[in-house]
């Protein structure tokens, strides 16, 4: 049997200071011994930051210059002897009571469940383009509702550690292959939401989604069994299926009336940017796209 319940991993391409608020929110609930917390960071840490977290259960692991995608490929070598692995991104802020609620959710999760995905709120990044950025990816996990069957997301998500393939992983292998396995019998639970803090003004938000698409297209070509076919399926999903499903989800959400005017049009502009990036990445590789992603 695994020696402890849960290993929380936060990844950031920046310095650990970016995650100070998230670490501080989690630290008071780490005392039970059944949870470990590791921050993987690509940027350097200041002496003040190292002193701040020295002697706490927070473990800082530095991999100079690595992006979030690079850091995620290290999961097999860094995470072991736990039952669940939970991933957070550096702009996820756990809300009060998040970790105790997560413990309760995992304790009642059936043995056959491969992953448990949590909900996300948008309490802070409320500018018009930031709302569109949030909903383009997060509308199916938008608190207080969570779509069932749950949609795949690699953050605020707990995965069965035993299902992770052994390493080493190449870039994009987690996002295009491992996630498929982990989502096989996945479920969702709105009981442990995070605030997704990601301010994305125009026009930089278009570049961000283009970069996300470029990384996806590059690694579909590398990892998909039939690359061109999978690219076509992805483009149909991004440009047709997902927008229609997202707009239906938003229409029936209890907070829909609070959205800025023009949110759906902005969301579709981001879908177009992602699709263009996917074609670009499929033809030319990821380039520097990973450096732009959080």
PDB file of N, CA and C in Angstrom, residues 115-118 140-141 146-153 183 185-189:
ATOM      1  N   UNK A 115      -9.297   9.385 -11.787  1.00  0.00           N
ATOM      2  CA  UNK A 115      -8.966  10.786 -11.533  1.00  0.00           C
ATOM      3  C   UNK A 115     -10.183  11.492 -10.958  1.00  0.00           C
ATOM      4  N   UNK A 116      -9.918  12.529 -10.172  1.00  0.00           N
ATOM      5  CA  UNK A 116     -10.978  13.386  -9.642  1.00  0.00           C
ATOM      6  C   UNK A 116     -10.599  14.818  -9.974  1.00  0.00           C
ATOM      7  N   UNK A 117     -11.429  15.493 -10.761  1.00  0.00           N
ATOM      8  CA  UNK A 117     -11.147  16.854 -11.189  1.00  0.00           C
ATOM      9  C   UNK A 117     -12.040  17.825 -10.438  1.00  0.00           C
ATOM     10  N   UNK A 118     -11.439  18.917  -9.964  1.00  0.00           N
ATOM     11  CA  UNK A 118     -12.155  19.905  -9.186  1.00  0.00           C
ATOM     12  C   UNK A 118     -12.670  21.059 -10.029  1.00  0.00           C
ATOM     13  N   UNK A 140     -16.466  24.254 -18.471  1.00  0.00           N
ATOM     14  CA  UNK A 140     -17.045  22.985 -18.028  1.00  0.00           C
ATOM     15  C   UNK A 140     -16.697  22.672 -16.569  1.00  0.00           C
ATOM     16  N   UNK A 141     -15.765  23.451 -16.004  1.00  0.00           N
ATOM     17  CA  UNK A 141     -15.379  23.283 -14.601  1.00  0.00           C
ATOM     18  C   UNK A 141     -15.737  24.524 -13.784  1.00  0.00           C
ATOM     19  N   UNK A 146     -20.182  21.698 -12.273  1.00  0.00           N
ATOM     20  CA  UNK A 146     -19.111  20.926 -12.884  1.00  0.00           C
ATOM     21  C   UNK A 146     -19.767  19.924 -13.821  1.00  0.00           C
ATOM     22  N   UNK A 147     -19.401  19.958 -15.099  1.00  0.00           N
ATOM     23  CA  UNK A 147     -20.034  19.074 -16.077  1.00  0.00           C
ATOM     24  C   UNK A 147     -19.672  17.619 -15.816  1.00  0.00           C
ATOM     25  N   UNK A 148     -20.658  16.752 -15.917  1.00  0.00           N
ATOM     26  CA  UNK A 148     -20.462  15.305 -15.830  1.00  0.00           C
ATOM     27  C   UNK A 148     -21.022  14.696 -17.113  1.00  0.00           C
ATOM     28  N   UNK A 149     -20.260  13.890 -17.868  1.00  0.00           N
ATOM     29  CA  UNK A 149     -18.898  13.455 -17.560  1.00  0.00           C
ATOM     30  C   UNK A 149     -17.901  14.607 -17.586  1.00  0.00           C
ATOM     31  N   UNK A 150     -16.876  14.474 -16.773  1.00  0.00           N
ATOM     32  CA  UNK A 150     -15.939  15.560 -16.577  1.00  0.00           C
ATOM     33  C   UNK A 150     -15.022  15.706 -17.793  1.00  0.00           C
ATOM     34  N   UNK A 151     -14.618  16.942 -18.089  1.00  0.00           N
ATOM     35  CA  UNK A 151     -13.722  17.221 -19.212  1.00  0.00           C
ATOM     36  C   UNK A 151     -12.270  17.208 -18.724  1.00  0.00           C
ATOM     37  N   UNK A 152     -11.323  16.788 -19.566  1.00  0.00           N
ATOM     38  CA  UNK A 152      -9.924  16.677 -19.123  1.00  0.00           C
ATOM     39  C   UNK A 152      -9.268  18.030 -18.894  1.00  0.00           C
ATOM     40  N   UNK A 153      -8.646  18.175 -17.743  1.00  0.00           N
ATOM     41  CA  UNK A 153      -7.824  19.335 -17.422  1.00  0.00           C
ATOM     42  C   UNK A 153      -6.665  18.867 -16.547  1.00  0.00           C
ATOM     43  N   UNK A 183      -7.798   9.862 -17.633  1.00  0.00           N
ATOM     44  CA  UNK A 183      -9.198  10.272 -17.732  1.00  0.00           C
ATOM     45  C   UNK A 183     -10.133   9.103 -18.018  1.00  0.00           C
ATOM     46  N   UNK A 185     -11.513   6.616 -16.324  1.00  0.00           N
ATOM     47  CA  UNK A 185     -12.644   6.483 -15.405  1.00  0.00           C
ATOM     48  C   UNK A 185     -12.628   7.669 -14.444  1.00  0.00           C
ATOM     49  N   UNK A 186     -12.568   8.860 -15.010  1.00  0.00           N
ATOM     50  CA  UNK A 186     -12.468  10.075 -14.204  1.00  0.00           C
ATOM     51  C   UNK A 186     -13.850  10.563 -13.787  1.00  0.00           C
ATOM     52  N   UNK A 187     -13.858  11.319 -12.696  1.00  0.00           N
ATOM     53  CA  UNK A 187     -15.082  11.942 -12.236  1.00  0.00           C
ATOM     54  C   UNK A 187     -14.757  13.365 -11.806  1.00  0.00           C
ATOM     55  N   UNK A 188     -15.784  14.135 -11.475  1.00  0.00           N
ATOM     56  CA  UNK A 188     -15.590  15.503 -11.025  1.00  0.00           C
ATOM     57  C   UNK A 188     -16.253  15.719  -9.680  1.00  0.00           C
ATOM     58  N   UNK A 189     -15.743  16.685  -8.948  1.00  0.00           N
ATOM     59  CA  UNK A 189     -16.325  17.039  -7.661  1.00  0.00           C
ATOM     60  C   UNK A 189     -16.121  18.528  -7.436  1.00  0.00           C
TER      61      UNK A 189
END
